[in-house]
mmCIF file of C-alpha atoms in Angstrom:
data_model
loop_
_atom_site.group_PDB
_atom_site.id
_atom_site.type_symbol
_atom_site.label_atom_id
_atom_site.label_comp_id
_atom_site.label_asym_id
_atom_site.label_seq_id
_atom_site.Cartn_x
_atom_site.Cartn_y
_atom_site.Cartn_z
ATOM 1 C CA MET A 78 107.336 129.014 -107.264
ATOM 2 C CA LEU A 79 104.679 126.845 -108.865
ATOM 3 C CA GLU A 80 103.256 127.855 -112.225
ATOM 4 C CA TRP A 81 100.821 126.065 -114.494
ATOM 5 C CA SER A 82 102.708 123.858 -116.955
ATOM 6 C CA GLU A 83 102.467 124.363 -120.709
ATOM 7 C CA GLU A 84 100.119 121.370 -120.928
ATOM 8 C CA GLN A 85 97.919 122.729 -118.144
ATOM 9 C CA LEU A 86 97.794 126.147 -119.813
ATOM 10 C CA LEU A 87 96.573 124.473 -123.012
ATOM 11 C CA VAL A 88 93.834 122.822 -120.975
ATOM 12 C CA ARG A 89 92.996 126.165 -119.360
ATOM 13 C CA ASP A 90 92.703 127.834 -122.747
ATOM 14 C CA ALA A 91 90.398 125.075 -123.999
ATOM 15 C CA ILE A 92 88.226 125.504 -120.904
ATOM 16 C CA ARG A 93 88.122 129.257 -121.518
ATOM 17 C CA ARG A 94 86.887 128.699 -125.051
ATOM 18 C CA PHE A 95 84.105 126.458 -123.792
ATOM 19 C CA VAL A 96 83.127 128.974 -121.107
ATOM 20 C CA HIS A 97 83.082 131.869 -123.576
ATOM 21 C CA THR A 98 81.043 129.874 -126.103
ATOM 22 C CA GLU A 99 78.613 127.947 -123.910
ATOM 23 C CA ILE A 100 78.311 129.691 -120.539
ATOM 24 C CA ALA A 101 79.012 133.404 -121.053
ATOM 25 C CA PRO A 102 76.155 133.886 -123.591
ATOM 26 C CA ARG A 103 73.741 132.297 -121.088
ATOM 27 C CA GLN A 104 74.967 134.233 -118.064
ATOM 28 C CA GLN A 105 71.806 136.305 -117.639
ATOM 29 C CA GLU A 106 69.519 133.265 -117.911
ATOM 30 C CA LEU A 107 71.638 131.391 -115.378
ATOM 31 C CA GLU A 108 71.993 134.211 -112.883
ATOM 32 C CA HIS A 109 68.292 135.144 -112.948
ATOM 33 C CA GLY A 110 67.189 131.550 -112.357
ATOM 34 C CA ASP A 111 65.673 131.045 -115.817
ATOM 35 C CA LEU A 112 68.115 128.273 -116.767
ATOM 36 C CA LEU A 113 69.248 125.391 -114.572
ATOM 37 C CA PRO A 114 73.002 124.748 -114.713
ATOM 38 C CA TYR A 115 72.988 120.950 -114.855
ATOM 39 C CA ASP A 116 72.840 120.333 -118.617
ATOM 40 C CA LEU A 117 75.633 122.847 -119.199
ATOM 41 C CA LEU A 118 77.740 121.143 -116.533
ATOM 42 C CA ARG A 119 77.117 117.731 -118.087
ATOM 43 C CA SER A 120 78.090 119.122 -121.487
ATOM 44 C CA PHE A 121 81.288 120.485 -119.966
ATOM 45 C CA ALA A 122 82.097 117.105 -118.391
ATOM 46 C CA ARG A 123 81.550 115.272 -121.685
ATOM 47 C CA THR A 124 83.529 117.817 -123.715
ATOM 48 C CA PHE A 125 86.644 117.407 -121.588
ATOM 49 C CA GLY A 126 86.201 113.718 -120.818
ATOM 50 C CA LEU A 127 85.764 114.355 -117.103
ATOM 51 C CA ASP A 128 82.965 111.786 -116.924
ATOM 52 C CA GLU A 129 85.152 109.105 -118.516
ATOM 53 C CA MET A 130 88.064 110.052 -116.267
ATOM 54 C CA ALA A 131 85.772 109.583 -113.271
ATOM 55 C CA ARG A 132 84.651 106.174 -114.541
ATOM 56 C CA THR A 133 88.252 105.106 -115.092
ATOM 57 C CA ARG A 134 89.384 106.189 -111.636
ATOM 58 C CA PHE A 135 86.340 104.546 -110.101
ATOM 59 C CA ALA A 136 87.004 101.275 -111.933
ATOM 60 C CA ARG A 137 90.569 101.271 -110.659
ATOM 61 C CA MET A 138 89.357 101.922 -107.130
ATOM 62 C CA VAL A 139 86.904 99.018 -107.297
ATOM 63 C CA ALA A 140 89.562 96.710 -108.755
ATOM 64 C CA ALA A 141 92.016 97.637 -106.000
ATOM 65 C CA ALA A 142 89.370 97.098 -103.324
ATOM 66 C CA THR A 143 88.266 93.701 -104.653
ATOM 67 C CA GLY A 144 91.605 92.384 -105.878
ATOM 68 C CA GLU A 145 90.228 91.939 -109.367
ATOM 69 C CA SER A 146 91.821 93.012 -112.642
ATOM 70 C CA PRO A 147 90.789 96.461 -113.861
ATOM 71 C CA PRO A 148 88.207 96.434 -116.668
ATOM 72 C CA PRO A 149 89.576 96.822 -120.225
ATOM 73 C CA GLY A 150 90.451 100.429 -120.964
ATOM 74 C CA SER A 151 90.875 101.421 -117.320
ATOM 75 C CA ASP A 152 94.380 100.068 -116.770
ATOM 76 C CA GLY A 153 96.308 102.866 -118.463
ATOM 77 C CA PRO A 154 99.062 104.857 -116.760
ATOM 78 C CA PRO A 155 97.917 106.786 -113.686
ATOM 79 C CA VAL A 156 97.335 110.499 -114.116
ATOM 80 C CA ASP A 157 100.063 112.742 -112.699
ATOM 81 C CA PRO A 158 98.796 114.253 -109.403
ATOM 82 C CA MET A 159 99.506 117.808 -110.536
ATOM 83 C CA THR A 160 97.552 117.275 -113.758
ATOM 84 C CA ARG A 161 94.660 115.684 -111.889
ATOM 85 C CA ILE A 162 94.496 118.577 -109.429
ATOM 86 C CA ALA A 163 94.776 121.116 -112.246
ATOM 87 C CA MET A 164 91.860 119.473 -114.058
ATOM 88 C CA THR A 165 89.855 119.888 -110.871
ATOM 89 C CA LEU A 166 90.768 123.499 -110.110
ATOM 90 C CA LEU A 167 91.079 125.122 -113.541
ATOM 91 C CA PRO A 168 87.386 124.616 -114.395
ATOM 92 C CA ILE A 169 86.435 126.163 -111.048
ATOM 93 C CA ILE A 170 88.565 129.250 -111.751
ATOM 94 C CA GLU A 171 87.354 129.729 -115.318
ATOM 95 C CA ILE A 172 83.633 129.031 -114.829
ATOM 96 C CA SER A 173 83.589 131.295 -111.749
ATOM 97 C CA LYS A 174 84.381 134.259 -113.996
ATOM 98 C CA TYR A 175 80.863 134.029 -115.409
ATOM 99 C CA SER A 176 78.788 131.861 -113.064
ATOM 100 C CA LEU A 177 79.686 131.342 -109.421
ATOM 101 C CA GLY A 178 76.401 129.540 -108.950
ATOM 102 C CA ALA A 179 77.128 126.889 -111.573
ATOM 103 C CA VAL A 180 80.437 126.158 -109.835
ATOM 104 C CA THR A 181 78.643 125.924 -106.498
ATOM 105 C CA ALA A 182 76.081 123.479 -107.888
ATOM 106 C CA LEU A 183 78.889 121.374 -109.375
ATOM 107 C CA GLY A 184 81.036 121.475 -106.254
ATOM 108 C CA VAL A 185 78.259 120.452 -103.872
ATOM 109 C CA SER A 186 77.166 117.570 -106.091
ATOM 110 C CA VAL A 187 80.609 116.180 -106.927
ATOM 111 C CA GLY A 188 82.802 117.535 -104.146
ATOM 112 C CA LEU A 189 80.557 117.374 -101.080
ATOM 113 C CA THR A 190 77.913 114.742 -101.816
ATOM 114 C CA ALA A 191 79.960 112.269 -103.843
ATOM 115 C CA GLY A 192 83.021 113.187 -101.789
ATOM 116 C CA ALA A 193 81.291 112.262 -98.530
ATOM 117 C CA ILE A 194 80.199 108.902 -99.942
ATOM 118 C CA MET A 195 83.651 108.182 -101.350
ATOM 119 C CA ALA A 196 85.291 109.120 -98.046
ATOM 120 C CA LYS A 197 82.966 107.321 -95.612
ATOM 121 C CA GLY A 198 80.882 104.873 -97.618
ATOM 122 C CA THR A 199 81.347 101.161 -98.121
ATOM 123 C CA LEU A 200 82.285 99.805 -101.533
ATOM 124 C CA ALA A 201 78.653 98.846 -102.124
ATOM 125 C CA GLN A 202 77.500 102.377 -101.272
ATOM 126 C CA LYS A 203 80.090 103.910 -103.560
ATOM 127 C CA GLN A 204 78.942 101.679 -106.409
ATOM 128 C CA ARG A 205 75.294 102.381 -105.652
ATOM 129 C CA TRP A 206 75.462 106.181 -105.508
ATOM 130 C CA ALA A 207 78.909 107.775 -105.923
ATOM 131 C CA LEU A 208 79.795 106.898 -109.511
ATOM 132 C CA ASP A 209 76.620 108.422 -110.964
ATOM 133 C CA LEU A 210 77.273 111.574 -108.936
ATOM 134 C CA LEU A 211 80.895 111.799 -110.087
ATOM 135 C CA THR A 212 79.848 111.577 -113.734
ATOM 136 C CA LEU A 213 76.931 114.029 -113.228
ATOM 137 C CA ASP A 214 74.436 111.385 -114.341
ATOM 138 C CA THR A 215 72.723 112.261 -111.073
ATOM 139 C CA ILE A 216 72.804 115.423 -108.947
ATOM 140 C CA GLY A 217 73.560 115.443 -105.240
ATOM 141 C CA ALA A 218 72.821 117.588 -102.188
ATOM 142 C CA TRP A 219 74.655 117.625 -98.856
ATOM 143 C CA ALA A 220 72.097 118.478 -96.188
ATOM 144 C CA ILE A 221 73.579 119.709 -92.926
ATOM 145 C CA THR A 222 72.323 123.292 -92.314
ATOM 146 C CA GLU A 223 69.107 123.741 -90.326
ATOM 147 C CA PRO A 224 66.868 126.784 -89.763
ATOM 148 C CA ASP A 225 68.240 127.412 -86.257
ATOM 149 C CA SER A 226 71.792 126.127 -86.599
ATOM 150 C CA GLY A 227 73.746 128.484 -88.839
ATOM 151 C CA SER A 228 77.485 128.125 -88.240
ATOM 152 C CA ASP A 229 76.877 125.986 -85.133
ATOM 153 C CA ALA A 230 75.880 123.063 -87.347
ATOM 154 C CA PHE A 231 76.437 120.343 -84.763
ATOM 155 C CA GLY A 232 75.581 122.160 -81.541
ATOM 156 C CA GLN A 233 72.123 123.249 -82.727
ATOM 157 C CA MET A 234 71.324 120.231 -84.912
ATOM 158 C CA ARG A 235 67.739 119.010 -84.360
ATOM 159 C CA ALA A 236 67.413 116.382 -87.112
ATOM 160 C CA THR A 237 67.350 112.905 -85.611
ATOM 161 C CA ALA A 238 67.748 109.231 -86.359
ATOM 162 C CA ARG A 239 65.949 106.860 -83.986
ATOM 163 C CA ARG A 240 66.857 103.177 -83.867
ATOM 164 C CA ASP A 241 63.967 100.852 -84.688
ATOM 165 C CA GLY A 242 65.274 97.304 -84.608
ATOM 166 C CA ASP A 243 67.692 96.934 -87.515
ATOM 167 C CA GLN A 244 66.393 100.147 -89.066
ATOM 168 C CA TYR A 245 66.352 103.873 -88.382
ATOM 169 C CA VAL A 246 63.528 106.397 -88.464
ATOM 170 C CA LEU A 247 64.679 109.820 -89.671
ATOM 171 C CA ASN A 248 63.070 113.182 -88.972
ATOM 172 C CA GLY A 249 64.192 116.767 -89.468
ATOM 173 C CA SER A 250 64.341 119.748 -91.783
ATOM 174 C CA LYS A 251 67.241 121.368 -93.581
ATOM 175 C CA THR A 252 67.517 124.755 -95.232
ATOM 176 C CA PHE A 253 69.839 126.627 -97.596
ATOM 177 C CA ILE A 254 70.613 123.292 -99.264
ATOM 178 C CA THR A 255 72.418 123.702 -102.578
ATOM 179 C CA ASN A 256 70.795 121.569 -105.321
ATOM 180 C CA GLY A 257 68.059 120.692 -102.824
ATOM 181 C CA PRO A 258 65.129 121.371 -105.179
ATOM 182 C CA PHE A 259 66.528 119.159 -107.963
ATOM 183 C CA ALA A 260 68.868 116.643 -106.310
ATOM 184 C CA ASP A 261 68.465 112.936 -106.997
ATOM 185 C CA THR A 262 70.642 111.884 -104.045
ATOM 186 C CA ILE A 263 70.770 113.582 -100.646
ATOM 187 C CA VAL A 264 73.312 113.005 -97.871
ATOM 188 C CA PHE A 265 71.206 113.729 -94.780
ATOM 189 C CA ILE A 266 73.188 114.503 -91.610
ATOM 190 C CA CYS A 267 71.511 114.092 -88.232
ATOM 191 C CA LYS A 268 72.029 113.088 -84.610
ATOM 192 C CA LEU A 269 71.297 109.694 -83.102
ATOM 193 C CA ASP A 270 68.328 109.959 -80.745
ATOM 194 C CA ASP A 271 69.608 107.616 -78.029
ATOM 195 C CA GLY A 272 68.691 109.507 -74.870
ATOM 196 C CA GLU A 273 72.121 111.096 -74.437
ATOM 197 C CA PRO A 274 72.502 114.881 -74.066
ATOM 198 C CA SER A 275 72.424 116.560 -77.445
ATOM 199 C CA SER A 276 76.093 117.551 -77.256
ATOM 200 C CA GLU A 277 77.104 113.900 -76.726
ATOM 201 C CA ARG A 278 75.009 112.300 -79.444
ATOM 202 C CA LYS A 279 76.611 110.644 -82.432
ATOM 203 C CA VAL A 280 76.324 112.397 -85.781
ATOM 204 C CA LEU A 281 75.173 110.039 -88.522
ATOM 205 C CA SER A 282 75.009 110.492 -92.289
ATOM 206 C CA PHE A 283 72.402 108.718 -94.406
ATOM 207 C CA VAL A 284 72.037 108.569 -98.180
ATOM 208 C CA LEU A 285 68.480 109.271 -99.291
ATOM 209 C CA ASP A 286 66.817 109.224 -102.687
ATOM 210 C CA SER A 287 64.698 112.294 -103.341
ATOM 211 C CA ASP A 288 61.651 110.219 -104.339
ATOM 212 C CA MET A 289 61.527 108.209 -101.089
ATOM 213 C CA PRO A 290 58.257 108.406 -99.117
ATOM 214 C CA GLY A 291 58.591 111.075 -96.443
ATOM 215 C CA VAL A 292 61.222 113.121 -98.298
ATOM 216 C CA GLU A 293 59.935 116.488 -99.503
ATOM 217 C CA ARG A 294 61.730 119.437 -101.052
ATOM 218 C CA SER A 295 60.836 123.070 -101.557
ATOM 219 C CA GLY A 296 61.236 124.932 -104.811
ATOM 220 C CA PRO A 297 64.252 127.220 -105.251
ATOM 221 C CA LEU A 298 64.475 129.929 -102.612
ATOM 222 C CA LYS A 299 64.390 133.581 -103.641
ATOM 223 C CA LYS A 300 67.911 134.918 -103.106
ATOM 224 C CA MET A 301 69.849 138.114 -103.740
ATOM 225 C CA GLY A 302 72.027 136.338 -106.303
ATOM 226 C CA LEU A 303 73.627 133.078 -107.437
ATOM 227 C CA HIS A 304 70.354 131.797 -108.853
ATOM 228 C CA SER A 305 72.368 129.456 -111.067
ATOM 229 C CA SER A 306 72.894 127.528 -107.837
ATOM 230 C CA PRO A 307 69.373 126.346 -106.905
ATOM 231 C CA THR A 308 68.984 126.447 -103.129
ATOM 232 C CA GLY A 309 66.076 124.981 -101.190
ATOM 233 C CA GLN A 310 64.700 123.230 -98.138
ATOM 234 C CA VAL A 311 64.564 119.496 -97.446
ATOM 235 C CA PHE A 312 61.954 117.967 -95.116
ATOM 236 C CA VAL A 313 62.324 114.408 -93.817
ATOM 237 C CA THR A 314 59.321 112.949 -91.977
ATOM 238 C CA ASP A 315 59.332 109.426 -90.505
ATOM 239 C CA VAL A 316 61.600 108.100 -93.254
ATOM 240 C CA VAL A 317 62.476 104.478 -92.499
ATOM 241 C CA VAL A 318 65.886 103.345 -93.734
ATOM 242 C CA GLY A 319 68.068 100.302 -93.320
ATOM 243 C CA ARG A 320 71.709 100.187 -92.338
ATOM 244 C CA ASP A 321 72.586 100.017 -96.027
ATOM 245 C CA ARG A 322 71.844 103.772 -96.221
ATOM 246 C CA LEU A 323 73.970 104.667 -93.188
ATOM 247 C CA LEU A 324 77.324 105.861 -94.534
ATOM 248 C CA GLY A 325 79.867 103.215 -93.619
ATOM 249 C CA GLU A 326 77.012 100.888 -92.594
ATOM 250 C CA GLN A 327 78.017 101.207 -88.960
ATOM 251 C CA GLU A 328 77.733 103.902 -86.344
ATOM 252 C CA PRO A 329 80.936 105.884 -85.798
ATOM 253 C CA THR A 330 82.859 105.906 -82.545
ATOM 254 C CA GLY A 331 84.004 109.003 -80.672
ATOM 255 C CA ARG A 332 84.126 112.249 -82.637
ATOM 256 C CA SER A 333 85.200 110.716 -85.935
ATOM 257 C CA ASP A 334 81.752 111.462 -87.332
ATOM 258 C CA ARG A 335 82.134 115.209 -86.761
ATOM 259 C CA ASP A 336 85.757 115.256 -87.874
ATOM 260 C CA GLY A 337 84.717 113.646 -91.156
ATOM 261 C CA ALA A 338 82.190 116.382 -91.840
ATOM 262 C CA LYS A 339 84.767 119.026 -90.948
ATOM 263 C CA GLY A 340 87.155 117.436 -93.450
ATOM 264 C CA THR A 341 84.481 117.848 -96.102
ATOM 265 C CA PHE A 342 84.230 121.531 -95.189
ATOM 266 C CA ALA A 343 88.020 121.886 -95.626
ATOM 267 C CA THR A 344 87.782 120.581 -99.189
ATOM 268 C CA GLU A 345 84.964 123.009 -99.904
ATOM 269 C CA ARG A 346 86.992 125.963 -98.625
ATOM 270 C CA ALA A 347 89.879 125.154 -100.958
ATOM 271 C CA SER A 348 87.452 125.342 -103.866
ATOM 272 C CA VAL A 349 86.183 128.705 -102.633
ATOM 273 C CA ALA A 350 89.723 130.109 -102.964
ATOM 274 C CA CYS A 351 89.680 129.063 -106.639
ATOM 275 C CA MET A 352 86.281 130.693 -107.075
ATOM 276 C CA ALA A 353 87.665 133.910 -105.557
ATOM 277 C CA LEU A 354 90.624 133.810 -107.945
ATOM 278 C CA GLY A 355 88.286 133.523 -110.931
ATOM 279 C CA VAL A 356 86.194 136.466 -109.723
ATOM 280 C CA ILE A 357 89.243 138.657 -109.111
ATOM 281 C CA GLU A 358 90.756 137.845 -112.522
ATOM 282 C CA ARG A 359 87.487 138.722 -114.264
ATOM 283 C CA CYS A 360 87.060 141.945 -112.259
ATOM 284 C CA LEU A 361 90.612 142.994 -113.100
ATOM 285 C CA GLU A 362 90.106 142.181 -116.766
ATOM 286 C CA LEU A 363 86.924 144.286 -116.929
ATOM 287 C CA SER A 364 88.451 147.138 -114.934
ATOM 288 C CA VAL A 365 91.608 147.378 -117.042
ATOM 289 C CA GLY A 366 89.546 147.323 -120.222
ATOM 290 C CA TYR A 367 87.271 150.089 -118.930
ATOM 291 C CA ALA A 368 90.196 152.204 -117.728
ATOM 292 C CA ARG A 369 91.714 152.100 -121.207
ATOM 293 C CA GLU A 370 88.453 153.000 -122.951
ATOM 294 C CA ARG A 371 87.008 155.612 -120.603
ATOM 295 C CA VAL A 372 88.277 159.083 -121.526
ATOM 296 C CA GLN A 373 88.226 162.057 -119.164
ATOM 297 C CA PHE A 374 89.984 165.417 -119.587
ATOM 298 C CA GLY A 375 91.220 164.286 -122.981
ATOM 299 C CA GLN A 376 92.943 161.057 -121.895
ATOM 300 C CA PRO A 377 92.072 157.500 -120.815
ATOM 301 C CA ILE A 378 91.534 157.301 -117.065
ATOM 302 C CA ALA A 379 94.176 154.535 -116.978
ATOM 303 C CA SER A 380 96.748 157.325 -117.187
ATOM 304 C CA PHE A 381 95.659 158.796 -113.839
ATOM 305 C CA GLN A 382 97.630 157.708 -110.758
ATOM 306 C CA LEU A 383 94.495 157.158 -108.671
ATOM 307 C CA ILE A 384 93.168 154.611 -111.175
ATOM 308 C CA GLN A 385 96.596 153.009 -111.510
ATOM 309 C CA ASP A 386 96.717 152.628 -107.729
ATOM 310 C CA LYS A 387 93.311 150.915 -107.675
ATOM 311 C CA LEU A 388 94.359 148.499 -110.422
ATOM 312 C CA ALA A 389 97.685 147.797 -108.710
ATOM 313 C CA ARG A 390 95.908 146.904 -105.470
ATOM 314 C CA MET A 391 93.621 144.564 -107.391
ATOM 315 C CA GLU A 392 96.652 142.843 -108.893
ATOM 316 C CA VAL A 393 98.186 142.406 -105.431
ATOM 317 C CA ALA A 394 94.941 140.763 -104.270
ATOM 318 C CA ARG A 395 94.969 138.509 -107.326
ATOM 319 C CA LEU A 396 98.572 137.444 -106.710
ATOM 320 C CA ASN A 397 97.867 136.698 -103.045
ATOM 321 C CA VAL A 398 94.917 134.463 -103.835
ATOM 322 C CA GLN A 399 96.723 132.825 -106.754
ATOM 323 C CA ASN A 400 99.652 131.948 -104.477
ATOM 324 C CA LEU A 401 97.250 130.479 -101.936
ATOM 325 C CA VAL A 402 95.767 128.281 -104.672
ATOM 326 C CA TYR A 403 99.260 127.235 -105.817
ATOM 327 C CA ARG A 404 100.161 126.404 -102.221
ATOM 328 C CA TYR A 405 97.092 124.166 -102.000
ATOM 329 C CA VAL A 406 98.044 122.433 -105.263
ATOM 330 C CA GLU A 407 101.583 121.735 -104.037
ATOM 331 C CA LEU A 408 100.408 120.402 -100.668
ATOM 332 C CA THR A 409 97.745 118.188 -102.205
ATOM 333 C CA ALA A 410 100.096 116.794 -104.854
ATOM 334 C CA SER A 411 102.562 115.825 -102.116
ATOM 335 C CA GLY A 412 99.843 114.164 -100.023
ATOM 336 C CA GLU A 413 99.785 116.871 -97.339
ATOM 337 C CA LYS A 414 96.912 118.947 -96.011
ATOM 338 C CA PRO A 415 96.739 122.718 -95.467
ATOM 339 C CA SER A 416 97.005 123.931 -91.902
ATOM 340 C CA LEU A 417 93.901 125.251 -90.156
ATOM 341 C CA ALA A 418 95.150 128.823 -90.697
ATOM 342 C CA GLU A 419 95.615 128.183 -94.425
#
């Protein structure tokens, strides 16, 4: 069975120290919406060299795509896949113990927004937008959900792109958009208004800058929790864009457009398993500590079978989720993808 290596455990411990020092003391400010998470996330990226790692990987990608030699300093040995995946997942697990919202803000910006551009964009689009998102120099939002769509994101999608010569005119509104109020770059997903029935229309993705004429954003929505993940609405009114902002710079064929978005969802769900693992580990840690300290009838409640049973069931849940995360790591390192059930 997979376990974190000694090197990866050292990295995990270093991440824990950062989280305990920089994030845990600010938990109340973050979770009540008094402190935005972005500067803390940038500090985290700089502390562990994640921004430089992103630049190095990006430089290698550009060199491979253009046939040029990698820039000086970017031609070192490739990072072992297991280490690379661990450096992606361990921060999610550890930060989630104190701020699920900060992880959500990070994941949507780097995983969904930059990930969509890296997966579907041209080299020019990746250079124009993706690198700054990967290094957290800019913040991204992935705008798919609409007021009436919910889980039926494609079936009920009303946002449109209308051809106008060599350009497109975009209209529509999105809601529950993570990072929406503060994003610099927005991937706006809509349907091509070409006269076809709604169910048959192509789904297009455009990259918008938040300061473009016709792009408006609400302030952060009032939520029950996770205020460290600012969530808002995005309104797009008669925004004229060229093909250079259409991801891939050409309209997709068949259902590849929808399958691409579903692939992005699959990546997001893997991260959610890591978030769950962090929450469970923190809950178990707090519960065990309390059970040892709380005294009833002259003894710690940890000595009572009922409490022991509750803690044992929590540990079973933790092991189940941990094994699911390990399974994802093994599949990804070998170049495979989880099944739909997984």
